[in-house]
């Protein structure tokens, strides 16, 4: 297991929280909670060692399209593909009311 931390510029924090996915299902679980204005913090617990750069590139691609809200995001990964990661993040953003 490896724990990775990332930080990106963000907007204002949302009022809601969201939990999407299920790590026991063999993909991943994402918990989104309001964070500090201007900052998006992500912590990833992954079973895939040495994947820091892959996660960094994935987040950069996602957040260059839309400025994310200020959140603290915890991701518990069980080897999910980048497509599943993006899907779960989009589901979480939709749940908290941010498109």
XYZ file of N, CA and C in Angstrom:
297
model
N 0.836 -1.183 0.000
C 0.000 0.000 0.000
C 0.881 1.246 0.000
N 0.411 2.244 -0.703
C 1.114 3.511 -0.781
C 0.099 4.635 -0.588
N 0.503 5.716 0.113
C -0.350 6.882 0.294
C 0.284 8.050 -0.449
N -0.517 8.661 -1.337
C -0.048 9.774 -2.167
C -0.849 11.018 -1.822
N -0.214 12.185 -1.877
C -0.896 13.451 -1.601
C -0.695 14.414 -2.762
N -1.778 15.136 -3.104
C -1.765 16.089 -4.200
C -2.501 17.350 -3.768
N -2.138 18.480 -4.391
C -2.812 19.743 -4.103
C -2.941 20.536 -5.403
N -4.135 21.136 -5.606
C -4.418 21.907 -6.811
C -5.162 23.171 -6.430
N -5.084 24.227 -7.277
C -5.888 25.427 -7.036
C -7.368 25.096 -7.207
N -8.203 25.784 -6.439
C -9.641 25.497 -6.466
C -10.438 26.768 -6.223
N -11.738 26.632 -6.361
C -12.652 27.732 -6.097
C -13.083 27.740 -4.644
N -14.364 27.940 -4.448
C -14.945 27.976 -3.106
C -15.398 26.565 -2.689
N -15.450 26.302 -1.390
C -15.905 24.981 -0.946
C -17.414 24.808 -1.153
N -17.834 23.603 -1.463
C -19.266 23.320 -1.560
C -19.852 23.141 -0.166
N -21.156 23.043 -0.085
C -21.783 22.813 1.220
C -21.999 21.331 1.488
N -21.974 20.512 0.437
C -22.280 19.099 0.605
C -21.066 18.201 0.679
N -21.353 16.962 1.012
C -20.356 15.886 1.057
C -20.859 14.758 0.171
N -19.939 13.889 -0.247
C -20.351 12.755 -1.066
C -19.421 11.573 -0.828
N -19.975 10.386 -0.938
C -19.219 9.136 -0.902
C -19.699 8.319 -2.085
N -18.798 8.006 -3.006
C -19.155 7.234 -4.190
C -18.198 6.061 -4.352
N -18.710 5.001 -4.956
C -17.903 3.808 -5.169
C -17.815 2.963 -3.923
N -17.118 1.865 -4.064
C -16.942 0.923 -2.948
C -15.653 0.169 -3.173
N -14.701 0.338 -2.288
C -13.396 -0.296 -2.466
C -13.520 -1.815 -2.464
N -14.481 -2.347 -1.775
C -14.674 -3.796 -1.739
C -15.136 -4.377 -3.058
N -15.595 -3.535 -3.975
C -16.087 -4.008 -5.264
C -14.949 -4.234 -6.255
N -13.728 -3.905 -5.868
C -12.596 -4.097 -6.763
C -12.262 -2.882 -7.595
N -12.922 -1.743 -7.341
C -12.463 -0.540 -8.041
C -11.992 0.499 -7.034
N -12.779 1.472 -6.678
C -12.313 2.435 -5.695
C -13.462 3.177 -5.046
N -13.134 3.820 -3.947
C -14.079 4.597 -3.152
C -13.539 6.016 -3.077
N -14.435 7.001 -3.234
C -14.036 8.409 -3.194
C -14.920 9.144 -2.195
N -14.299 9.813 -1.238
C -14.989 10.628 -0.250
C -14.627 12.080 -0.520
N -15.644 12.919 -0.733
C -15.444 14.349 -1.000
C -16.054 15.133 0.150
N -15.254 16.029 0.758
C -15.719 16.871 1.856
C -15.283 18.312 1.594
N -16.064 19.286 2.058
C -15.673 20.689 1.876
C -14.273 20.942 2.441
N -13.513 21.756 1.720
C -12.152 22.057 2.141
C -11.958 23.538 2.393
N -10.709 23.982 2.316
C -10.331 25.366 2.523
C -10.413 26.115 1.202
N -11.028 27.279 1.215
C -11.197 28.084 0.008
C -9.884 28.217 -0.755
N -9.938 27.966 -2.070
C -8.775 28.117 -2.926
C -7.894 26.894 -3.076
N -8.178 25.821 -2.335
C -7.301 24.654 -2.363
C -8.089 23.353 -2.463
N -7.656 22.508 -3.373
C -8.167 21.146 -3.496
C -7.070 20.215 -3.012
N -7.350 19.424 -2.008
C -6.376 18.463 -1.478
C -6.893 17.050 -1.731
N -6.009 16.211 -2.242
C -6.374 14.831 -2.546
C -5.379 13.904 -1.880
N -5.904 12.897 -1.191
C -5.059 11.855 -0.627
C -5.520 10.530 -1.219
N -4.575 9.794 -1.791
C -4.876 8.526 -2.439
C -4.180 7.404 -1.678
N -4.952 6.415 -1.271
C -4.379 5.189 -0.723
C -4.560 4.137 -1.801
N -3.440 3.647 -2.327
C -3.497 2.738 -3.465
C -2.725 1.457 -3.207
N -3.193 0.399 -3.822
C -2.505 -0.882 -3.734
C -1.429 -1.017 -4.807
N -1.350 -0.018 -5.695
C -0.379 -0.040 -6.793
C 0.808 0.855 -6.431
N 1.921 0.264 -6.102
C 3.110 1.032 -5.735
C 3.747 1.666 -6.964
N 4.309 2.871 -6.789
C 5.016 3.561 -7.858
C 4.117 4.249 -8.865
N 2.889 4.586 -8.488
C 1.927 5.160 -9.433
C 1.740 6.673 -9.261
N 2.612 7.333 -8.519
C 2.476 8.770 -8.248
C 2.320 9.580 -9.531
N 3.166 9.345 -10.514
C 3.139 10.132 -11.746
C 1.845 9.879 -12.532
N 1.370 8.646 -12.551
C 0.120 8.323 -13.254
C -1.039 9.088 -12.640
N -1.120 9.121 -11.297
C -2.180 9.860 -10.610
C -2.060 11.357 -10.884
N -0.837 11.892 -10.815
C -0.605 13.319 -11.054
C -1.124 13.723 -12.424
N -0.755 12.956 -13.459
C -1.192 13.273 -14.819
C -2.708 13.172 -14.960
N -3.294 12.180 -14.332
C -4.747 12.006 -14.394
C -5.459 13.220 -13.799
N -5.042 13.641 -12.601
C -5.676 14.795 -11.955
C -5.457 16.070 -12.765
N -4.263 16.258 -13.302
C -3.998 17.449 -14.120
C -4.938 17.508 -15.319
N -5.165 16.380 -15.982
C -6.084 16.344 -17.128
C -7.506 16.683 -16.702
N -7.945 16.121 -15.593
C -9.314 16.358 -15.127
C -9.512 17.818 -14.739
N -8.576 18.394 -13.984
C -8.774 19.731 -13.427
C -8.363 20.851 -14.371
N -7.774 20.548 -15.512
C -7.497 21.608 -16.482
C -8.766 21.965 -17.240
N -9.723 21.057 -17.294
C -10.984 21.295 -17.991
C -11.936 22.159 -17.172
N -11.965 21.953 -15.874
C -12.873 22.673 -14.980
C -12.136 22.997 -13.690
N -12.344 24.196 -13.190
C -11.766 24.558 -11.890
C -12.588 23.849 -10.814
N -11.960 23.006 -10.029
C -12.704 22.251 -9.025
C -13.076 23.110 -7.823
N -14.085 22.686 -7.079
C -14.391 23.378 -5.833
C -13.321 23.021 -4.785
N -13.254 23.811 -3.733
C -12.308 23.538 -2.647
C -12.790 22.314 -1.879
N -12.039 21.256 -1.975
C -12.432 19.992 -1.356
C -11.240 19.312 -0.711
N -11.553 18.414 0.202
C -10.613 17.410 0.673
C -11.168 16.100 0.128
N -10.385 15.439 -0.716
C -10.822 14.200 -1.345
C -9.939 13.066 -0.865
N -10.574 12.015 -0.373
C -9.870 10.791 0.004
C -10.266 9.707 -0.981
N -9.260 9.090 -1.592
C -9.496 8.017 -2.552
C -8.847 6.750 -2.019
N -9.639 5.692 -1.959
C -9.133 4.376 -1.585
C -9.210 3.512 -2.836
N -8.042 3.232 -3.405
C -7.947 2.584 -4.698
C -7.563 1.117 -4.545
N -8.163 0.307 -5.381
C -7.807 -1.101 -5.434
C -7.419 -1.441 -6.867
N -6.558 -0.591 -7.460
C -6.059 -0.831 -8.805
C -7.019 -0.421 -9.910
N -7.867 0.563 -9.651
C -8.845 1.010 -10.647
C -8.152 1.655 -11.847
N -8.793 1.558 -12.995
C -8.272 2.195 -14.203
C -8.524 3.698 -14.138
N -7.771 4.496 -14.910
C -8.014 5.940 -14.940
C -9.452 6.302 -15.298
N -10.077 5.544 -16.179
C -11.467 5.810 -16.546
C -12.416 5.682 -15.377
N -12.189 4.691 -14.530
C -13.031 4.494 -13.349
C -12.790 5.614 -12.344
N -11.549 6.032 -12.188
C -11.227 7.144 -11.286
C -11.988 8.393 -11.724
N -11.912 8.698 -13.002
C -12.601 9.883 -13.536
C -14.111 9.768 -13.330
N -14.663 8.607 -13.599
C -16.099 8.380 -13.419
C -16.514 8.619 -11.974
N -15.775 8.075 -11.026
C -16.120 8.237 -9.616
C -15.991 9.701 -9.181
N -14.960 10.398 -9.646
C -14.828 11.819 -9.310
C -15.998 12.612 -9.884
N -16.367 12.340 -11.126
C -17.501 13.035 -11.736
C -18.797 12.743 -10.992
N -18.976 11.498 -10.545
C -20.155 11.156 -9.748
C -20.164 11.948 -8.446
N -19.009 12.054 -7.799
C -18.919 12.814 -6.557
C -19.200 14.283 -6.760
N -18.637 14.870 -7.830
C -18.907 16.280 -8.131
C -20.381 16.511 -8.401
N -21.004 15.588 -9.111
C -22.441 15.714 -9.391
C -23.259 15.656 -8.102
N -22.869 14.768 -7.197
C -23.589 14.622 -5.943
C -23.518 15.862 -5.061
N -22.363 16.555 -5.097
C -22.242 17.771 -4.273
C -22.760 19.001 -5.010
N -23.219 18.800 -6.263
C -23.815 19.906 -7.008
C -22.831 20.735 -7.790
N -21.652 20.166 -8.136
C -20.669 20.893 -8.938
C -20.457 20.137 -10.236
N -20.670 20.805 -11.385
C -20.502 20.154 -12.694
C -19.152 20.424 -13.288
